[in-house]
């Protein structure tokens, strides 16, 4: 497809092209340029943006898409395994329902990629993955990267979940201790495996350590092949996450960082990114009493790398661009807000070679909008994911067609 007569926000070193075109081929971006340099005549299946804004497909850096399903209660709730506080071996790919209707809503709103995974009941919850919001009904064919990270949780959520069960952890002390214990066990497991492999064929050949699914799942994390995502709200919990990450030399991200703005200077010195959100939310528990829509701006203005998330289903994912708009209203730079739902989450997730900006060779995940991305009145008039059209330019489909699309994505 050729998209032309568009204002292109490339989110790359090319900046913004005031009047340009993008050509896609084989699901990839094949050409990006200014209209004066176009050498291909538009055809009937090409798209005239008529001066509309062309953005990279938006990316939600933290959600639970498909883990808590649309319109279901316990039957579709697969995000928290509250039977064991440390479950790093749980794989999101085994629980996410890619045919959940909310994926289609996300795609139609221009959110083309999403990080999704377990909730925050357990101190160590399990794996997080990155996937496309539209495509094959088989999740394996929608994966961008799996796993992206291991989910950790600090603060009130693990305390509350296990206090209700009269089990550990019921304090912040125990939450941190359980995380450390499992990470130390995994490091010991790695050392034992190395020693065993070195002994093979020698007179002192040892015995192979017993298989440990939890330790195996943590090996990529401890070798810095994937990241740690720490759920944390209060400033003290933020620094507990930092303390643990530095103790084990983890590559890590702070998720929510609700009081991050209060300690933005320290976070800048530390150099860890923060994924803030949900922005459209109430102060529903004590650790959120310091919540402010200025948080993203406070962090960014201090020099902290940020992304904005919906935390779906806490906030419906289709409102991710509006969350960025609220952050702009609260003082966040407009370009920074756009980066926080495009290239920044791609970098944080380690998928920037595929998505997050409009560059030749990247996936053809593109969104044409008839206004500014953050405006509540703006519509996505064309969305491509891997070069495939999601939303018809003529408008919404019928409810009956929606139902059919949820079955044949």
PDB file of C-alpha atoms in Angstrom, residues 31-259:
ATOM      1  CA  UNK A  31       9.989   3.586   1.420  1.00  0.00           C
ATOM      2  CA  UNK A  32       9.547   6.851   3.333  1.00  0.00           C
ATOM      3  CA  UNK A  33       9.904  10.266   1.769  1.00  0.00           C
ATOM      4  CA  UNK A  34       8.551  13.667   0.812  1.00  0.00           C
ATOM      5  CA  UNK A  35       5.774  14.007  -1.751  1.00  0.00           C
ATOM      6  CA  UNK A  36       8.058  15.973  -4.063  1.00  0.00           C
ATOM      7  CA  UNK A  37      10.245  12.862  -4.343  1.00  0.00           C
ATOM      8  CA  UNK A  38       7.510  10.310  -4.946  1.00  0.00           C
ATOM      9  CA  UNK A  39       8.029   8.253  -8.091  1.00  0.00           C
ATOM     10  CA  UNK A  40       5.011   5.950  -7.850  1.00  0.00           C
ATOM     11  CA  UNK A  41       1.539   6.908  -9.060  1.00  0.00           C
ATOM     12  CA  UNK A  42      -1.169   6.133  -6.449  1.00  0.00           C
ATOM     13  CA  UNK A  43      -3.496   3.259  -7.316  1.00  0.00           C
ATOM     14  CA  UNK A  44      -7.045   2.399  -6.340  1.00  0.00           C
ATOM     15  CA  UNK A  45      -5.953   0.434  -3.260  1.00  0.00           C
ATOM     16  CA  UNK A  46      -3.640   3.189  -2.016  1.00  0.00           C
ATOM     17  CA  UNK A  47      -4.652   5.706   0.633  1.00  0.00           C
ATOM     18  CA  UNK A  48      -4.800   9.494   0.337  1.00  0.00           C
ATOM     19  CA  UNK A  49      -4.315  10.837   3.868  1.00  0.00           C
ATOM     20  CA  UNK A  50      -5.482  14.296   2.731  1.00  0.00           C
ATOM     21  CA  UNK A  51      -3.117  16.051   5.100  1.00  0.00           C
ATOM     22  CA  UNK A  52      -3.873  13.765   8.050  1.00  0.00           C
ATOM     23  CA  UNK A  53      -1.279  12.732  10.605  1.00  0.00           C
ATOM     24  CA  UNK A  54       0.627   9.476  10.068  1.00  0.00           C
ATOM     25  CA  UNK A  55       2.077   7.960  13.226  1.00  0.00           C
ATOM     26  CA  UNK A  56       3.919   4.756  14.018  1.00  0.00           C
ATOM     27  CA  UNK A  57       1.509   2.241  15.510  1.00  0.00           C
ATOM     28  CA  UNK A  58       1.101   3.064  19.193  1.00  0.00           C
ATOM     29  CA  UNK A  59       2.604   0.708  21.781  1.00  0.00           C
ATOM     30  CA  UNK A  60       1.287   0.020  25.274  1.00  0.00           C
ATOM     31  CA  UNK A  61       4.265  -0.869  27.470  1.00  0.00           C
ATOM     32  CA  UNK A  62       2.316  -2.400  30.352  1.00  0.00           C
ATOM     33  CA  UNK A  63      -1.045  -4.149  30.314  1.00  0.00           C
ATOM     34  CA  UNK A  64      -2.838  -7.373  31.065  1.00  0.00           C
ATOM     35  CA  UNK A  65      -4.523  -7.739  27.669  1.00  0.00           C
ATOM     36  CA  UNK A  66      -6.107 -11.138  27.192  1.00  0.00           C
ATOM     37  CA  UNK A  67      -5.236 -12.162  30.755  1.00  0.00           C
ATOM     38  CA  UNK A  68      -8.455 -10.677  32.156  1.00  0.00           C
ATOM     39  CA  UNK A  69     -10.904 -11.164  29.332  1.00  0.00           C
ATOM     40  CA  UNK A  70     -13.646  -8.858  28.127  1.00  0.00           C
ATOM     41  CA  UNK A  71     -17.008  -9.398  29.819  1.00  0.00           C
ATOM     42  CA  UNK A  72     -15.876 -12.308  31.990  1.00  0.00           C
ATOM     43  CA  UNK A  73     -15.264 -12.799  35.711  1.00  0.00           C
ATOM     44  CA  UNK A  74     -13.306 -15.752  37.134  1.00  0.00           C
ATOM     45  CA  UNK A  75     -13.739 -17.717  33.922  1.00  0.00           C
ATOM     46  CA  UNK A  76     -11.537 -15.313  31.990  1.00  0.00           C
ATOM     47  CA  UNK A  77      -9.216 -14.205  34.800  1.00  0.00           C
ATOM     48  CA  UNK A  78      -5.823 -15.838  34.281  1.00  0.00           C
ATOM     49  CA  UNK A  79      -3.415 -13.169  35.468  1.00  0.00           C
ATOM     50  CA  UNK A  80      -2.648 -14.109  39.082  1.00  0.00           C
ATOM     51  CA  UNK A  81      -1.721 -17.580  40.362  1.00  0.00           C
ATOM     52  CA  UNK A  82      -2.235 -16.895  44.073  1.00  0.00           C
ATOM     53  CA  UNK A  83      -1.100 -20.314  45.292  1.00  0.00           C
ATOM     54  CA  UNK A  84       2.635 -19.630  45.430  1.00  0.00           C
ATOM     55  CA  UNK A  85       4.255 -16.195  45.916  1.00  0.00           C
ATOM     56  CA  UNK A  86       7.161 -16.895  43.546  1.00  0.00           C
ATOM     57  CA  UNK A  87       6.142 -18.128  40.094  1.00  0.00           C
ATOM     58  CA  UNK A  88       8.706 -16.919  37.513  1.00  0.00           C
ATOM     59  CA  UNK A  89       8.100 -20.075  35.456  1.00  0.00           C
ATOM     60  CA  UNK A  90       4.590 -18.953  34.419  1.00  0.00           C
ATOM     61  CA  UNK A  91       4.463 -17.966  30.750  1.00  0.00           C
ATOM     62  CA  UNK A  92       2.044 -15.294  29.559  1.00  0.00           C
ATOM     63  CA  UNK A  93       1.781 -17.014  26.182  1.00  0.00           C
ATOM     64  CA  UNK A  94      -0.109 -19.871  27.870  1.00  0.00           C
ATOM     65  CA  UNK A  95      -2.823 -17.566  29.240  1.00  0.00           C
ATOM     66  CA  UNK A  96      -3.339 -14.668  26.821  1.00  0.00           C
ATOM     67  CA  UNK A  97      -6.454 -15.050  24.662  1.00  0.00           C
ATOM     68  CA  UNK A  98      -5.507 -13.277  21.397  1.00  0.00           C
ATOM     69  CA  UNK A  99      -9.143 -13.364  20.246  1.00  0.00           C
ATOM     70  CA  UNK A 100     -10.406 -11.257  23.141  1.00  0.00           C
ATOM     71  CA  UNK A 101     -12.512  -8.418  21.717  1.00  0.00           C
ATOM     72  CA  UNK A 102     -10.364  -5.774  23.415  1.00  0.00           C
ATOM     73  CA  UNK A 103      -7.481  -6.561  21.051  1.00  0.00           C
ATOM     74  CA  UNK A 104      -9.670  -5.467  18.139  1.00  0.00           C
ATOM     75  CA  UNK A 105     -10.670  -2.298  20.001  1.00  0.00           C
ATOM     76  CA  UNK A 106      -6.995  -1.560  20.597  1.00  0.00           C
ATOM     77  CA  UNK A 107      -6.083  -2.127  16.950  1.00  0.00           C
ATOM     78  CA  UNK A 108      -8.874   0.128  15.693  1.00  0.00           C
ATOM     79  CA  UNK A 109      -7.636   2.887  17.985  1.00  0.00           C
ATOM     80  CA  UNK A 110      -4.149   2.636  16.483  1.00  0.00           C
ATOM     81  CA  UNK A 111      -2.519   0.636  19.285  1.00  0.00           C
ATOM     82  CA  UNK A 112      -0.696  -1.987  17.241  1.00  0.00           C
ATOM     83  CA  UNK A 113       1.643  -3.600  19.780  1.00  0.00           C
ATOM     84  CA  UNK A 114       1.226  -4.367  23.447  1.00  0.00           C
ATOM     85  CA  UNK A 115       3.190  -5.799  26.341  1.00  0.00           C
ATOM     86  CA  UNK A 116       0.994  -8.068  28.409  1.00  0.00           C
ATOM     87  CA  UNK A 117       1.429 -10.491  31.247  1.00  0.00           C
ATOM     88  CA  UNK A 118       0.662 -11.428  34.807  1.00  0.00           C
ATOM     89  CA  UNK A 119      -0.722  -9.227  37.541  1.00  0.00           C
ATOM     90  CA  UNK A 120       0.864  -8.049  40.774  1.00  0.00           C
ATOM     91  CA  UNK A 121      -0.406 -10.531  43.362  1.00  0.00           C
ATOM     92  CA  UNK A 122       2.917 -12.374  43.602  1.00  0.00           C
ATOM     93  CA  UNK A 123       6.324 -10.933  44.497  1.00  0.00           C
ATOM     94  CA  UNK A 124       7.552 -12.797  41.396  1.00  0.00           C
ATOM     95  CA  UNK A 125       4.684 -13.268  38.987  1.00  0.00           C
ATOM     96  CA  UNK A 126       5.950 -14.685  35.699  1.00  0.00           C
ATOM     97  CA  UNK A 127       6.842 -13.758  32.141  1.00  0.00           C
ATOM     98  CA  UNK A 128       5.727 -10.750  30.108  1.00  0.00           C
ATOM     99  CA  UNK A 129       5.511 -10.824  26.301  1.00  0.00           C
ATOM    100  CA  UNK A 130       5.164  -8.362  23.415  1.00  0.00           C
ATOM    101  CA  UNK A 131       2.607  -9.054  20.697  1.00  0.00           C
ATOM    102  CA  UNK A 132       0.584  -7.487  17.887  1.00  0.00           C
ATOM    103  CA  UNK A 133      -3.028  -6.550  18.569  1.00  0.00           C
ATOM    104  CA  UNK A 134      -4.291  -7.893  15.240  1.00  0.00           C
ATOM    105  CA  UNK A 135      -3.536 -10.879  13.046  1.00  0.00           C
ATOM    106  CA  UNK A 136      -3.646 -14.645  13.337  1.00  0.00           C
ATOM    107  CA  UNK A 137      -6.004 -16.265  15.868  1.00  0.00           C
ATOM    108  CA  UNK A 138      -2.965 -18.227  17.051  1.00  0.00           C
ATOM    109  CA  UNK A 139      -0.946 -16.197  19.541  1.00  0.00           C
ATOM    110  CA  UNK A 140       2.319 -17.807  18.474  1.00  0.00           C
ATOM    111  CA  UNK A 141       1.971 -15.983  15.147  1.00  0.00           C
ATOM    112  CA  UNK A 142       1.388 -12.604  16.819  1.00  0.00           C
ATOM    113  CA  UNK A 143       4.423 -12.610  19.108  1.00  0.00           C
ATOM    114  CA  UNK A 144       7.054  -9.899  18.674  1.00  0.00           C
ATOM    115  CA  UNK A 145       9.173 -11.086  21.586  1.00  0.00           C
ATOM    116  CA  UNK A 146       8.583 -13.651  24.324  1.00  0.00           C
ATOM    117  CA  UNK A 147       9.624 -13.299  27.020  1.00  0.00           C
ATOM    118  CA  UNK A 148      10.374  -9.594  27.278  1.00  0.00           C
ATOM    119  CA  UNK A 149      10.659  -9.510  31.053  1.00  0.00           C
ATOM    120  CA  UNK A 150       9.913 -11.152  34.393  1.00  0.00           C
ATOM    121  CA  UNK A 151       7.266  -9.402  36.491  1.00  0.00           C
ATOM    122  CA  UNK A 152       8.018  -8.496  40.122  1.00  0.00           C
ATOM    123  CA  UNK A 153       5.626  -6.757  42.500  1.00  0.00           C
ATOM    124  CA  UNK A 154       6.276  -4.663  45.607  1.00  0.00           C
ATOM    125  CA  UNK A 155       4.030  -2.745  47.951  1.00  0.00           C
ATOM    126  CA  UNK A 156       0.432  -3.394  48.904  1.00  0.00           C
ATOM    127  CA  UNK A 157      -0.752  -5.948  46.352  1.00  0.00           C
ATOM    128  CA  UNK A 158       1.295  -8.994  47.464  1.00  0.00           C
ATOM    129  CA  UNK A 159       0.678  -8.038  51.127  1.00  0.00           C
ATOM    130  CA  UNK A 160      -3.075  -7.898  50.652  1.00  0.00           C
ATOM    131  CA  UNK A 161      -3.359 -11.071  48.559  1.00  0.00           C
ATOM    132  CA  UNK A 162      -1.399 -13.225  50.977  1.00  0.00           C
ATOM    133  CA  UNK A 163      -2.674 -11.593  54.158  1.00  0.00           C
ATOM    134  CA  UNK A 164      -6.161 -12.631  53.057  1.00  0.00           C
ATOM    135  CA  UNK A 165      -4.804 -16.204  52.829  1.00  0.00           C
ATOM    136  CA  UNK A 166      -2.883 -15.952  56.123  1.00  0.00           C
ATOM    137  CA  UNK A 167       0.328 -16.830  54.299  1.00  0.00           C
ATOM    138  CA  UNK A 168       3.660 -15.094  53.664  1.00  0.00           C
ATOM    139  CA  UNK A 169       4.276 -12.404  52.511  1.00  0.00           C
ATOM    140  CA  UNK A 170       2.169 -10.146  54.687  1.00  0.00           C
ATOM    141  CA  UNK A 171       4.810  -7.412  54.962  1.00  0.00           C
ATOM    142  CA  UNK A 172       7.128  -5.502  52.660  1.00  0.00           C
ATOM    143  CA  UNK A 173       9.952  -7.245  54.527  1.00  0.00           C
ATOM    144  CA  UNK A 174       8.818 -10.669  53.422  1.00  0.00           C
ATOM    145  CA  UNK A 175       8.039  -9.567  49.863  1.00  0.00           C
ATOM    146  CA  UNK A 176      11.599  -8.367  49.324  1.00  0.00           C
ATOM    147  CA  UNK A 177      13.045 -11.388  51.154  1.00  0.00           C
ATOM    148  CA  UNK A 178      11.152 -13.870  48.969  1.00  0.00           C
ATOM    149  CA  UNK A 179      12.371 -12.133  45.816  1.00  0.00           C
ATOM    150  CA  UNK A 180      15.968 -12.209  47.041  1.00  0.00           C
ATOM    151  CA  UNK A 181      15.723 -15.834  48.115  1.00  0.00           C
ATOM    152  CA  UNK A 182      14.530 -16.961  44.680  1.00  0.00           C
ATOM    153  CA  UNK A 183      17.144 -14.887  42.849  1.00  0.00           C
ATOM    154  CA  UNK A 184      19.915 -16.292  45.070  1.00  0.00           C
ATOM    155  CA  UNK A 185      18.637 -19.812  44.417  1.00  0.00           C
ATOM    156  CA  UNK A 186      18.708 -19.155  40.675  1.00  0.00           C
ATOM    157  CA  UNK A 187      22.278 -17.828  40.861  1.00  0.00           C
ATOM    158  CA  UNK A 188      23.308 -20.917  42.853  1.00  0.00           C
ATOM    159  CA  UNK A 189      21.552 -23.092  40.265  1.00  0.00           C
ATOM    160  CA  UNK A 190      23.509 -21.407  37.458  1.00  0.00           C
ATOM    161  CA  UNK A 191      26.782 -21.936  39.328  1.00  0.00           C
ATOM    162  CA  UNK A 192      25.975 -25.588  39.971  1.00  0.00           C
ATOM    163  CA  UNK A 193      25.189 -26.122  36.285  1.00  0.00           C
ATOM    164  CA  UNK A 194      28.448 -24.448  35.239  1.00  0.00           C
ATOM    165  CA  UNK A 195      30.425 -26.604  37.677  1.00  0.00           C
ATOM    166  CA  UNK A 196      28.700 -29.748  36.491  1.00  0.00           C
ATOM    167  CA  UNK A 197      29.298 -28.983  32.808  1.00  0.00           C
ATOM    168  CA  UNK A 198      32.972 -28.261  33.538  1.00  0.00           C
ATOM    169  CA  UNK A 199      33.302 -31.612  35.318  1.00  0.00           C
ATOM    170  CA  UNK A 200      31.892 -33.720  32.460  1.00  0.00           C
ATOM    171  CA  UNK A 201      34.480 -36.229  31.276  1.00  0.00           C
ATOM    172  CA  UNK A 202      36.818 -35.665  34.226  1.00  0.00           C
ATOM    173  CA  UNK A 203      37.670 -37.968  37.112  1.00  0.00           C
ATOM    174  CA  UNK A 204      35.651 -35.734  39.415  1.00  0.00           C
ATOM    175  CA  UNK A 205      32.525 -35.673  37.212  1.00  0.00           C
ATOM    176  CA  UNK A 206      29.681 -34.470  39.332  1.00  0.00           C
ATOM    177  CA  UNK A 207      25.940 -35.023  39.321  1.00  0.00           C
ATOM    178  CA  UNK A 208      23.704 -32.842  37.198  1.00  0.00           C
ATOM    179  CA  UNK A 209      21.555 -30.576  39.409  1.00  0.00           C
ATOM    180  CA  UNK A 210      17.879 -31.490  39.588  1.00  0.00           C
ATOM    181  CA  UNK A 211      15.740 -29.557  37.135  1.00  0.00           C
ATOM    182  CA  UNK A 212      14.186 -26.441  38.706  1.00  0.00           C
ATOM    183  CA  UNK A 213      11.571 -24.660  36.568  1.00  0.00           C
ATOM    184  CA  UNK A 214      11.711 -21.455  38.635  1.00  0.00           C
ATOM    185  CA  UNK A 215      15.476 -21.167  38.405  1.00  0.00           C
ATOM    186  CA  UNK A 216      15.449 -22.011  34.694  1.00  0.00           C
ATOM    187  CA  UNK A 217      12.975 -19.190  34.050  1.00  0.00           C
ATOM    188  CA  UNK A 218      15.237 -16.707  35.863  1.00  0.00           C
ATOM    189  CA  UNK A 219      18.428 -17.603  33.968  1.00  0.00           C
ATOM    190  CA  UNK A 220      17.738 -15.179  31.037  1.00  0.00           C
ATOM    191  CA  UNK A 221      17.013 -12.419  33.570  1.00  0.00           C
ATOM    192  CA  UNK A 222      20.202 -12.990  35.556  1.00  0.00           C
ATOM    193  CA  UNK A 223      22.202 -13.088  32.314  1.00  0.00           C
ATOM    194  CA  UNK A 224      20.635  -9.742  31.274  1.00  0.00           C
ATOM    195  CA  UNK A 225      18.949 -11.220  28.216  1.00  0.00           C
ATOM    196  CA  UNK A 226      15.560  -9.993  29.449  1.00  0.00           C
ATOM    197  CA  UNK A 227      14.503  -7.312  31.934  1.00  0.00           C
ATOM    198  CA  UNK A 228      12.882  -7.157  35.341  1.00  0.00           C
ATOM    199  CA  UNK A 229       9.629  -5.179  35.459  1.00  0.00           C
ATOM    200  CA  UNK A 230       9.009  -3.984  39.028  1.00  0.00           C
ATOM    201  CA  UNK A 231       5.458  -3.011  39.979  1.00  0.00           C
ATOM    202  CA  UNK A 232       5.929  -0.178  42.496  1.00  0.00           C
ATOM    203  CA  UNK A 233       3.974   2.918  43.502  1.00  0.00           C
ATOM    204  CA  UNK A 234       5.375   4.489  46.682  1.00  0.00           C
ATOM    205  CA  UNK A 235       8.822   6.078  46.698  1.00  0.00           C
ATOM    206  CA  UNK A 236      10.125   3.599  49.276  1.00  0.00           C
ATOM    207  CA  UNK A 237       8.970   0.674  47.120  1.00  0.00           C
ATOM    208  CA  UNK A 238      10.629   2.272  44.106  1.00  0.00           C
ATOM    209  CA  UNK A 239      13.956   2.274  45.904  1.00  0.00           C
ATOM    210  CA  UNK A 240      13.460  -1.292  47.129  1.00  0.00           C
ATOM    211  CA  UNK A 241      13.156  -2.244  43.454  1.00  0.00           C
ATOM    212  CA  UNK A 242      16.347  -0.311  42.690  1.00  0.00           C
ATOM    213  CA  UNK A 243      18.147  -1.930  45.630  1.00  0.00           C
ATOM    214  CA  UNK A 244      17.240  -5.471  44.556  1.00  0.00           C
ATOM    215  CA  UNK A 245      18.021  -4.782  40.898  1.00  0.00           C
ATOM    216  CA  UNK A 246      21.449  -3.373  41.730  1.00  0.00           C
ATOM    217  CA  UNK A 247      22.175  -6.232  44.141  1.00  0.00           C
ATOM    218  CA  UNK A 248      21.634  -8.782  41.366  1.00  0.00           C
ATOM    219  CA  UNK A 249      22.838  -6.599  38.475  1.00  0.00           C
ATOM    220  CA  UNK A 250      19.460  -6.726  36.732  1.00  0.00           C
ATOM    221  CA  UNK A 251      18.402  -4.727  33.685  1.00  0.00           C
ATOM    222  CA  UNK A 252      15.146  -3.299  35.002  1.00  0.00           C
ATOM    223  CA  UNK A 253      12.159  -1.017  34.507  1.00  0.00           C
ATOM    224  CA  UNK A 254       9.942   0.668  37.093  1.00  0.00           C
ATOM    225  CA  UNK A 255       6.261   0.073  36.370  1.00  0.00           C
ATOM    226  CA  UNK A 256       3.757   2.735  37.533  1.00  0.00           C
ATOM    227  CA  UNK A 257       6.334   4.671  39.636  1.00  0.00           C
ATOM    228  CA  UNK A 258       3.407   6.676  40.983  1.00  0.00           C
ATOM    229  CA  UNK A 259       5.583   8.731  43.347  1.00  0.00           C
TER     230      UNK A 259
END
